[in-house]
Structure formats: structure tokens, C-alpha cells
Amino acid sequence: GEDVEQSLFLSVREGDSSVINCTYTDSSSTYLYWYKQEPGAGLQLLTYIFSNMDMKQDQRLTVLLNKKDKHLSLRIADTQTGDSAIYFCAEIFTTDSWGKLQFGAGTQVVVTP
Amino acid sequence: NAGVTQTPKFQVLKTGQSMTLQCAQDMNHNSMYWYRQDPGMGLRLIYYSASEGTTDKGEVPNGYNVSRLNKREFSLRLESAAPSQTSVYFCASRATGGTGELFFGEGSRLTVL
């Protein structure tokens, strides 16, 4: 079973904000990530946050980390049709060579006009 | 930059046939990974290689074998394909240290009849 949990689907209107939530179980995680997968493509890193941070902002993206509740969220401001994709939350315990990322099941985001 | 290259992109097999998925990366990364992606289950780790000459089982290794041929190449072999191995397979690589980011190939879609 997965240690990282996400809701499977989110529908949002173009121009609104999207919020994708994730819970994780390894309190020792070093980095937490958001990956984006467009149809027929591999995953690409969207953003990441180091475990000693609470928030990270990068243009339209805001990542919030609540370590007490082991909760990670990704907010996309002014959502566009190009933001339609599957978004994966992931965590890693160590970035040493033997570290492995643990992924959630992915949230399908559909942006409607 | 090529990044991570996987071949073939599509393959149809009959039950019992064997095949090898090839993966190569040109980023001088130490670690390489094979994942499978199934609807609603996210990414599951099949095997990984922390460095040249080493391989280890992931979450779902049964029915697969791997070879880390050199630092660049990491292949995945299905000795006797089964319908349950119908999936999209992703190869990924990661540098040691840093932010731990995984770089993914575009995927290989395998159908076993």
C-alpha cells in the first residue's frame, strides 16, 4: 500500500485557483515534491519543498507544508487549460544514492472553460 | 539534451513471450529506477540501481529482472509476460544528493494479450 495519499480527481474552472492535497506518513522525509504528468508523457518535476520549510512560492504555484499533520498542498493560481494533467505528490527520506521516492496515486486535474 | 531515453515506446506481446525494455541516461546519474504506472495506483517501483553494478528489488519485482549494464544503461526484462504486466513502464534516473529530483523517460506502453 501507499504511504502517500491523494484525492484522485479535481475539476476546476479556468481562472480559478486549484488546490491539490496530499498526506504522507514518513515524518523523516527530507524533500517533498510535486510532479506533473501530461497525457502520453513522463513525469516532470513541478516544484519541491525542503522539509524544514513551511511554504514555497514559485510564480503561480504555492506549496504549503504542515509537518505536524503531515499534509502537503499545491495551489495553482489562475488555473489555465494547460494545467490539465495528473499531479503526483512524492516524498524521499534521503537523497543518498539508495534513496527512493514514494509516490501517491496522482490527482487528475481537469480544467473547464 | 536527451535526458532519459526509453525504447520501445509501444509493444504488444502474447502471454509467455519475453522482451526487454531499454533505458539510457546521459546525465551521469548514479541511481536508476524502473516504475510501472497503472490507473488509480500511481507509480510503483519495480527495481532500482543505486550505482553501477548494484540492483535491488522495489515494491513489485515479481516477474521482472533487471541489468545495470553500465552507468548509462538500465534494462528491464520480462521473461514470460503475463496479462497482469500490461502497464506503462517508466525509467528514471537521479543524481546523488542535491534535491533528489527524479528525471523520467517518456514511458513504454506494454500490452500483454
PDB file of C-alpha atoms in Angstrom:
ATOM      1  CA  GLY A   1       0.000   0.000   0.000  1.00  0.00           C
ATOM      2  CA  GLU A   2       0.961   3.597  -0.473  1.00  0.00           C
ATOM      3  CA  ASP A   3       2.298   5.806   2.268  1.00  0.00           C
ATOM      4  CA  VAL A   4       1.360   8.908   0.307  1.00  0.00           C
ATOM      5  CA  GLU A   5      -2.333   9.621  -0.230  1.00  0.00           C
ATOM      6  CA  GLN A   6      -4.059  11.983  -2.636  1.00  0.00           C
ATOM      7  CA  SER A   7      -7.576  12.501  -3.859  1.00  0.00           C
ATOM      8  CA  LEU A   8      -7.962  11.067  -7.360  1.00  0.00           C
ATOM      9  CA  PHE A   9      -9.841  13.827  -9.168  1.00  0.00           C
ATOM     10  CA  LEU A  10     -10.280  17.595  -9.176  1.00  0.00           C
ATOM     11  CA  SER A  11     -12.364  19.714 -11.527  1.00  0.00           C
ATOM     12  CA  VAL A  12     -11.727  23.451 -11.677  1.00  0.00           C
ATOM     13  CA  ARG A  13     -12.870  26.333 -13.845  1.00  0.00           C
ATOM     14  CA  GLU A  14     -10.373  28.240 -15.906  1.00  0.00           C
ATOM     15  CA  GLY A  15      -9.175  31.297 -13.993  1.00  0.00           C
ATOM     16  CA  ASP A  16      -9.995  29.845 -10.557  1.00  0.00           C
ATOM     17  CA  SER A  17      -7.433  28.553  -8.088  1.00  0.00           C
ATOM     18  CA  SER A  18      -6.775  24.818  -7.782  1.00  0.00           C
ATOM     19  CA  VAL A  19      -5.736  23.197  -4.532  1.00  0.00           C
ATOM     20  CA  ILE A  20      -4.380  19.647  -4.566  1.00  0.00           C
ATOM     21  CA  ASN A  21      -3.865  17.943  -1.234  1.00  0.00           C
ATOM     22  CA  CYS A  22      -1.570  15.158  -0.123  1.00  0.00           C
ATOM     23  CA  THR A  23      -0.870  13.375   3.133  1.00  0.00           C
ATOM     24  CA  TYR A  24       2.283  11.442   3.859  1.00  0.00           C
ATOM     25  CA  THR A  25       3.374   9.208   6.688  1.00  0.00           C
ATOM     26  CA  ASP A  26       7.165   9.413   6.895  1.00  0.00           C
ATOM     27  CA  SER A  27       7.935  12.252   9.278  1.00  0.00           C
ATOM     28  CA  SER A  28      11.618  11.841   8.405  1.00  0.00           C
ATOM     29  CA  SER A  29      11.116  12.844   4.785  1.00  0.00           C
ATOM     30  CA  THR A  30      13.799  15.175   3.533  1.00  0.00           C
ATOM     31  CA  TYR A  31      12.169  16.576   0.415  1.00  0.00           C
ATOM     32  CA  LEU A  32       8.589  16.574  -0.797  1.00  0.00           C
ATOM     33  CA  TYR A  33       7.765  17.007  -4.447  1.00  0.00           C
ATOM     34  CA  TRP A  34       5.013  17.770  -6.866  1.00  0.00           C
ATOM     35  CA  TYR A  35       5.316  16.185 -10.290  1.00  0.00           C
ATOM     36  CA  LYS A  36       3.119  16.885 -13.311  1.00  0.00           C
ATOM     37  CA  GLN A  37       2.245  14.327 -15.969  1.00  0.00           C
ATOM     38  CA  GLU A  38       0.667  15.464 -19.199  1.00  0.00           C
ATOM     39  CA  PRO A  39      -1.137  12.915 -21.407  1.00  0.00           C
ATOM     40  CA  GLY A  40       1.201  10.419 -23.041  1.00  0.00           C
ATOM     41  CA  ALA A  41       4.264  11.833 -21.353  1.00  0.00           C
ATOM     42  CA  GLY A  42       6.568  11.083 -18.473  1.00  0.00           C
ATOM     43  CA  LEU A  43       6.543  12.905 -15.157  1.00  0.00           C
ATOM     44  CA  GLN A  44       8.229  16.264 -14.811  1.00  0.00           C
ATOM     45  CA  LEU A  45       9.162  17.970 -11.584  1.00  0.00           C
ATOM     46  CA  LEU A  46       6.890  20.934 -10.961  1.00  0.00           C
ATOM     47  CA  THR A  47       8.247  22.084  -7.631  1.00  0.00           C
ATOM     48  CA  TYR A  48       9.666  20.754  -4.376  1.00  0.00           C
ATOM     49  CA  ILE A  49       9.934  21.819  -0.773  1.00  0.00           C
ATOM     50  CA  PHE A  50      12.576  21.012   1.790  1.00  0.00           C
ATOM     51  CA  SER A  51      11.230  19.561   4.995  1.00  0.00           C
ATOM     52  CA  ASN A  52      12.361  22.491   7.148  1.00  0.00           C
ATOM     53  CA  MET A  53      10.220  24.932   5.141  1.00  0.00           C
ATOM     54  CA  ASP A  54       6.545  25.766   5.635  1.00  0.00           C
ATOM     55  CA  MET A  55       5.844  27.438   2.338  1.00  0.00           C
ATOM     56  CA  LYS A  56       7.364  27.909  -1.064  1.00  0.00           C
ATOM     57  CA  GLN A  57       6.075  30.151  -3.827  1.00  0.00           C
ATOM     58  CA  ASP A  58       7.078  29.944  -7.452  1.00  0.00           C
ATOM     59  CA  GLN A  59       5.081  32.158  -9.832  1.00  0.00           C
ATOM     60  CA  ARG A  60       1.534  30.694  -9.916  1.00  0.00           C
ATOM     61  CA  LEU A  61       2.466  27.797  -7.641  1.00  0.00           C
ATOM     62  CA  THR A  62       2.321  27.825  -3.836  1.00  0.00           C
ATOM     63  CA  VAL A  63       3.354  24.807  -1.804  1.00  0.00           C
ATOM     64  CA  LEU A  64       2.311  24.560   1.834  1.00  0.00           C
ATOM     65  CA  LEU A  65       3.778  22.017   4.223  1.00  0.00           C
ATOM     66  CA  ASN A  66       2.229  21.197   7.588  1.00  0.00           C
ATOM     67  CA  LYS A  67       4.683  18.840   9.249  1.00  0.00           C
ATOM     68  CA  LYS A  68       2.557  18.347  12.339  1.00  0.00           C
ATOM     69  CA  ASP A  69      -0.314  16.939  10.278  1.00  0.00           C
ATOM     70  CA  LYS A  70       1.970  15.501   7.575  1.00  0.00           C
ATOM     71  CA  HIS A  71      -0.009  17.435   4.995  1.00  0.00           C
ATOM     72  CA  LEU A  72       1.275  18.905   1.738  1.00  0.00           C
ATOM     73  CA  SER A  73      -0.717  21.042  -0.652  1.00  0.00           C
ATOM     74  CA  LEU A  74      -0.186  22.598  -4.054  1.00  0.00           C
ATOM     75  CA  ARG A  75      -2.112  25.704  -5.027  1.00  0.00           C
ATOM     76  CA  ILE A  76      -2.208  26.792  -8.651  1.00  0.00           C
ATOM     77  CA  ALA A  77      -3.400  30.358  -9.095  1.00  0.00           C
ATOM     78  CA  ASP A  78      -5.316  31.437 -12.214  1.00  0.00           C
ATOM     79  CA  THR A  79      -5.626  27.866 -13.477  1.00  0.00           C
ATOM     80  CA  GLN A  80      -5.275  27.501 -17.249  1.00  0.00           C
ATOM     81  CA  THR A  81      -6.315  24.738 -19.643  1.00  0.00           C
ATOM     82  CA  GLY A  82      -2.648  23.823 -19.955  1.00  0.00           C
ATOM     83  CA  ASP A  83      -2.698  22.899 -16.266  1.00  0.00           C
ATOM     84  CA  SER A  84      -4.928  19.896 -17.039  1.00  0.00           C
ATOM     85  CA  ALA A  85      -2.768  16.925 -16.081  1.00  0.00           C
ATOM     86  CA  ILE A  86      -2.150  14.349 -13.384  1.00  0.00           C
ATOM     87  CA  TYR A  87      -0.301  15.722 -10.364  1.00  0.00           C
ATOM     88  CA  PHE A  88       1.736  13.425  -8.158  1.00  0.00           C
ATOM     89  CA  CYS A  89       2.885  14.096  -4.649  1.00  0.00           C
ATOM     90  CA  ALA A  90       6.107  12.309  -3.633  1.00  0.00           C
ATOM     91  CA  GLU A  91       8.496  12.150  -0.706  1.00  0.00           C
ATOM     92  CA  ILE A  92      12.029  10.965  -0.147  1.00  0.00           C
ATOM     93  CA  PHE A  93      13.750  10.000   3.078  1.00  0.00           C
ATOM     94  CA  THR A  94      17.307  10.512   1.890  1.00  0.00           C
ATOM     95  CA  THR A  95      18.919  11.838  -1.262  1.00  0.00           C
ATOM     96  CA  ASP A  96      21.793   9.391  -0.854  1.00  0.00           C
ATOM     97  CA  SER A  97      22.165   7.040  -3.790  1.00  0.00           C
ATOM     98  CA  TRP A  98      19.911   4.432  -2.210  1.00  0.00           C
ATOM     99  CA  GLY A  99      17.065   6.871  -1.531  1.00  0.00           C
ATOM    100  CA  LYS A 100      13.779   6.076  -3.239  1.00  0.00           C
ATOM    101  CA  LEU A 101      10.871   8.374  -3.929  1.00  0.00           C
ATOM    102  CA  GLN A 102       7.478   7.244  -2.653  1.00  0.00           C
ATOM    103  CA  PHE A 103       4.638   8.455  -4.871  1.00  0.00           C
ATOM    104  CA  GLY A 104       0.958   8.999  -4.294  1.00  0.00           C
ATOM    105  CA  ALA A 105      -1.640   7.672  -6.757  1.00  0.00           C
ATOM    106  CA  GLY A 106      -1.926  11.021  -8.519  1.00  0.00           C
ATOM    107  CA  THR A 107      -4.695  13.627  -8.777  1.00  0.00           C
ATOM    108  CA  GLN A 108      -6.302  14.090 -12.195  1.00  0.00           C
ATOM    109  CA  VAL A 109      -6.971  17.807 -12.641  1.00  0.00           C
ATOM    110  CA  VAL A 110      -9.461  18.798 -15.317  1.00  0.00           C
ATOM    111  CA  VAL A 111      -9.741  22.485 -16.190  1.00  0.00           C
ATOM    112  CA  THR A 112     -13.028  23.522 -17.757  1.00  0.00           C
ATOM    113  CA  PRO A 113     -13.583  26.731 -19.745  1.00  0.00           C
TER     114      PRO A 113
ATOM    115  CA  ASN B   1      19.617  17.245 -24.169  1.00  0.00           C
ATOM    116  CA  ALA B   2      18.279  13.707 -24.470  1.00  0.00           C
ATOM    117  CA  GLY B   3      17.910  13.085 -20.713  1.00  0.00           C
ATOM    118  CA  VAL B   4      16.366   9.641 -20.183  1.00  0.00           C
ATOM    119  CA  THR B   5      15.587   7.634 -23.301  1.00  0.00           C
ATOM    120  CA  GLN B   6      13.401   4.519 -23.304  1.00  0.00           C
ATOM    121  CA  THR B   7      12.773   2.024 -26.063  1.00  0.00           C
ATOM    122  CA  PRO B   8      10.429   0.787 -27.349  1.00  0.00           C
ATOM    123  CA  LYS B   9       7.601   3.264 -26.819  1.00  0.00           C
ATOM    124  CA  PHE B  10       4.913   0.699 -27.603  1.00  0.00           C
ATOM    125  CA  GLN B  11       4.919  -3.086 -27.571  1.00  0.00           C
ATOM    126  CA  VAL B  12       2.298  -5.812 -27.824  1.00  0.00           C
ATOM    127  CA  LEU B  13       3.201  -9.268 -26.554  1.00  0.00           C
ATOM    128  CA  LYS B  14       1.456 -12.598 -26.281  1.00  0.00           C
ATOM    129  CA  THR B  15       1.307 -14.345 -22.933  1.00  0.00           C
ATOM    130  CA  GLY B  16       4.536 -16.217 -22.331  1.00  0.00           C
ATOM    131  CA  GLN B  17       6.688 -14.158 -24.664  1.00  0.00           C
ATOM    132  CA  SER B  18       9.759 -12.363 -23.367  1.00  0.00           C
ATOM    133  CA  MET B  19      11.071  -8.892 -24.023  1.00  0.00           C
ATOM    134  CA  THR B  20      13.496  -6.302 -22.730  1.00  0.00           C
ATOM    135  CA  LEU B  21      12.819  -2.623 -22.167  1.00  0.00           C
ATOM    136  CA  GLN B  22      15.892  -0.480 -22.664  1.00  0.00           C
ATOM    137  CA  CYS B  23      16.739   2.700 -20.797  1.00  0.00           C
ATOM    138  CA  ALA B  24      19.691   5.051 -21.116  1.00  0.00           C
ATOM    139  CA  GLN B  25      20.509   8.352 -19.426  1.00  0.00           C
ATOM    140  CA  ASP B  26      23.138  10.879 -20.413  1.00  0.00           C
ATOM    141  CA  MET B  27      23.213  12.920 -17.194  1.00  0.00           C
ATOM    142  CA  ASN B  28      25.914  10.887 -15.432  1.00  0.00           C
ATOM    143  CA  HIS B  29      23.447   9.915 -12.696  1.00  0.00           C
ATOM    144  CA  ASN B  30      24.330   7.185 -10.255  1.00  0.00           C
ATOM    145  CA  SER B  31      20.837   5.913  -9.487  1.00  0.00           C
ATOM    146  CA  MET B  32      18.328   4.481 -11.945  1.00  0.00           C
ATOM    147  CA  TYR B  33      14.802   3.162 -11.456  1.00  0.00           C
ATOM    148  CA  TRP B  34      12.047   1.234 -13.171  1.00  0.00           C
ATOM    149  CA  TYR B  35       8.437   2.063 -12.298  1.00  0.00           C
ATOM    150  CA  ARG B  36       5.129   0.821 -13.592  1.00  0.00           C
ATOM    151  CA  GLN B  37       2.062   3.030 -13.756  1.00  0.00           C
ATOM    152  CA  ASP B  38      -1.450   1.615 -13.528  1.00  0.00           C
ATOM    153  CA  PRO B  39      -4.712   3.577 -13.303  1.00  0.00           C
ATOM    154  CA  GLY B  40      -5.584   4.574  -9.733  1.00  0.00           C
ATOM    155  CA  MET B  41      -2.386   3.042  -8.357  1.00  0.00           C
ATOM    156  CA  GLY B  42       0.134   5.689  -9.192  1.00  0.00           C
ATOM    157  CA  LEU B  43       3.742   4.698  -9.684  1.00  0.00           C
ATOM    158  CA  ARG B  44       5.072   1.501  -8.183  1.00  0.00           C
ATOM    159  CA  LEU B  45       8.773   0.781  -8.017  1.00  0.00           C
ATOM    160  CA  ILE B  46       9.820  -2.462  -9.698  1.00  0.00           C
ATOM    161  CA  TYR B  47      13.612  -2.392  -9.327  1.00  0.00           C
ATOM    162  CA  TYR B  48      16.268   0.184  -8.776  1.00  0.00           C
ATOM    163  CA  SER B  49      20.016   0.501  -9.071  1.00  0.00           C
ATOM    164  CA  ALA B  50      21.779   2.760  -6.598  1.00  0.00           C
ATOM    165  CA  SER B  51      25.002   2.627  -8.571  1.00  0.00           C
ATOM    166  CA  GLU B  52      26.679   0.780 -11.393  1.00  0.00           C
ATOM    167  CA  GLY B  53      26.951  -2.898 -10.513  1.00  0.00           C
ATOM    168  CA  THR B  54      24.144  -2.962  -7.935  1.00  0.00           C
ATOM    169  CA  THR B  55      20.431  -3.658  -8.253  1.00  0.00           C
ATOM    170  CA  ASP B  56      17.693  -4.040  -5.646  1.00  0.00           C
ATOM    171  CA  LYS B  57      14.063  -5.045  -5.582  1.00  0.00           C
ATOM    172  CA  GLY B  58      11.369  -2.468  -5.222  1.00  0.00           C
ATOM    173  CA  GLU B  59       7.720  -2.863  -4.335  1.00  0.00           C
ATOM    174  CA  VAL B  60       6.608  -5.138  -7.217  1.00  0.00           C
ATOM    175  CA  PRO B  61       9.620  -7.107  -8.551  1.00  0.00           C
ATOM    176  CA  ASN B  62       7.932 -10.452  -9.291  1.00  0.00           C
ATOM    177  CA  GLY B  63       8.054 -11.401 -12.961  1.00  0.00           C
ATOM    178  CA  TYR B  64      10.852  -8.973 -13.796  1.00  0.00           C
ATOM    179  CA  ASN B  65      14.632  -8.922 -13.964  1.00  0.00           C
ATOM    180  CA  VAL B  66      16.999  -6.015 -14.456  1.00  0.00           C
ATOM    181  CA  SER B  67      20.529  -5.384 -15.605  1.00  0.00           C
ATOM    182  CA  ARG B  68      22.631  -2.323 -14.917  1.00  0.00           C
ATOM    183  CA  LEU B  69      24.832  -2.713 -17.955  1.00  0.00           C
ATOM    184  CA  ASN B  70      26.967   0.344 -17.198  1.00  0.00           C
ATOM    185  CA  LYS B  71      26.432   3.740 -15.619  1.00  0.00           C
ATOM    186  CA  ARG B  72      24.254   4.906 -18.522  1.00  0.00           C
ATOM    187  CA  GLU B  73      22.030   1.902 -19.134  1.00  0.00           C
ATOM    188  CA  PHE B  74      19.473   0.020 -17.054  1.00  0.00           C
ATOM    189  CA  SER B  75      17.289  -2.593 -18.735  1.00  0.00           C
ATOM    190  CA  LEU B  76      14.111  -4.335 -17.578  1.00  0.00           C
ATOM    191  CA  ARG B  77      13.330  -7.852 -18.766  1.00  0.00           C
ATOM    192  CA  LEU B  78      10.066  -9.755 -18.736  1.00  0.00           C
ATOM    193  CA  GLU B  79      10.964 -13.439 -19.076  1.00  0.00           C
ATOM    194  CA  SER B  80       7.424 -14.776 -19.518  1.00  0.00           C
ATOM    195  CA  ALA B  81       4.933 -11.981 -19.970  1.00  0.00           C
ATOM    196  CA  ALA B  82       1.519 -12.164 -18.298  1.00  0.00           C
ATOM    197  CA  PRO B  83      -1.606 -10.035 -18.870  1.00  0.00           C
ATOM    198  CA  SER B  84      -1.106  -8.559 -15.372  1.00  0.00           C
ATOM    199  CA  GLN B  85       2.060  -6.929 -16.702  1.00  0.00           C
ATOM    200  CA  THR B  86       0.084  -4.779 -19.107  1.00  0.00           C
ATOM    201  CA  SER B  87       1.092  -1.317 -17.975  1.00  0.00           C
ATOM    202  CA  VAL B  88       3.055   1.803 -18.774  1.00  0.00           C
ATOM    203  CA  TYR B  89       6.676   1.469 -17.709  1.00  0.00           C
ATOM    204  CA  PHE B  90       8.845   4.413 -16.779  1.00  0.00           C
ATOM    205  CA  CYS B  91      12.565   4.555 -16.371  1.00  0.00           C
ATOM    206  CA  ALA B  92      14.018   7.318 -14.226  1.00  0.00           C
ATOM    207  CA  SER B  93      17.387   8.470 -13.001  1.00  0.00           C
ATOM    208  CA  ARG B  94      18.609  10.599 -10.132  1.00  0.00           C
ATOM    209  CA  ALA B  95      21.814  12.254  -9.088  1.00  0.00           C
ATOM    210  CA  THR B  96      23.142  11.565  -5.604  1.00  0.00           C
ATOM    211  CA  GLY B  97      22.467  14.373  -3.153  1.00  0.00           C
ATOM    212  CA  GLY B  98      21.040  17.719  -4.232  1.00  0.00           C
ATOM    213  CA  THR B  99      17.272  17.918  -4.235  1.00  0.00           C
ATOM    214  CA  GLY B 100      16.791  14.242  -5.044  1.00  0.00           C
ATOM    215  CA  GLU B 101      14.831  15.035  -8.197  1.00  0.00           C
ATOM    216  CA  LEU B 102      13.947  12.125 -10.470  1.00  0.00           C
ATOM    217  CA  PHE B 103      14.226  12.567 -14.227  1.00  0.00           C
ATOM    218  CA  PHE B 104      11.801  10.399 -16.183  1.00  0.00           C
ATOM    219  CA  GLY B 105      11.731   8.917 -19.637  1.00  0.00           C
ATOM    220  CA  GLU B 106       8.605   9.224 -21.761  1.00  0.00           C
ATOM    221  CA  GLY B 107       7.385   5.745 -20.939  1.00  0.00           C
ATOM    222  CA  SER B 108       6.905   2.414 -22.672  1.00  0.00           C
ATOM    223  CA  ARG B 109       3.346   1.212 -23.122  1.00  0.00           C
ATOM    224  CA  LEU B 110       3.196  -2.580 -22.956  1.00  0.00           C
ATOM    225  CA  THR B 111       0.152  -4.703 -23.713  1.00  0.00           C
ATOM    226  CA  VAL B 112       0.162  -8.428 -22.992  1.00  0.00           C
ATOM    227  CA  LEU B 113      -2.609 -10.387 -24.675  1.00  0.00           C
TER     228      LEU B 113
END
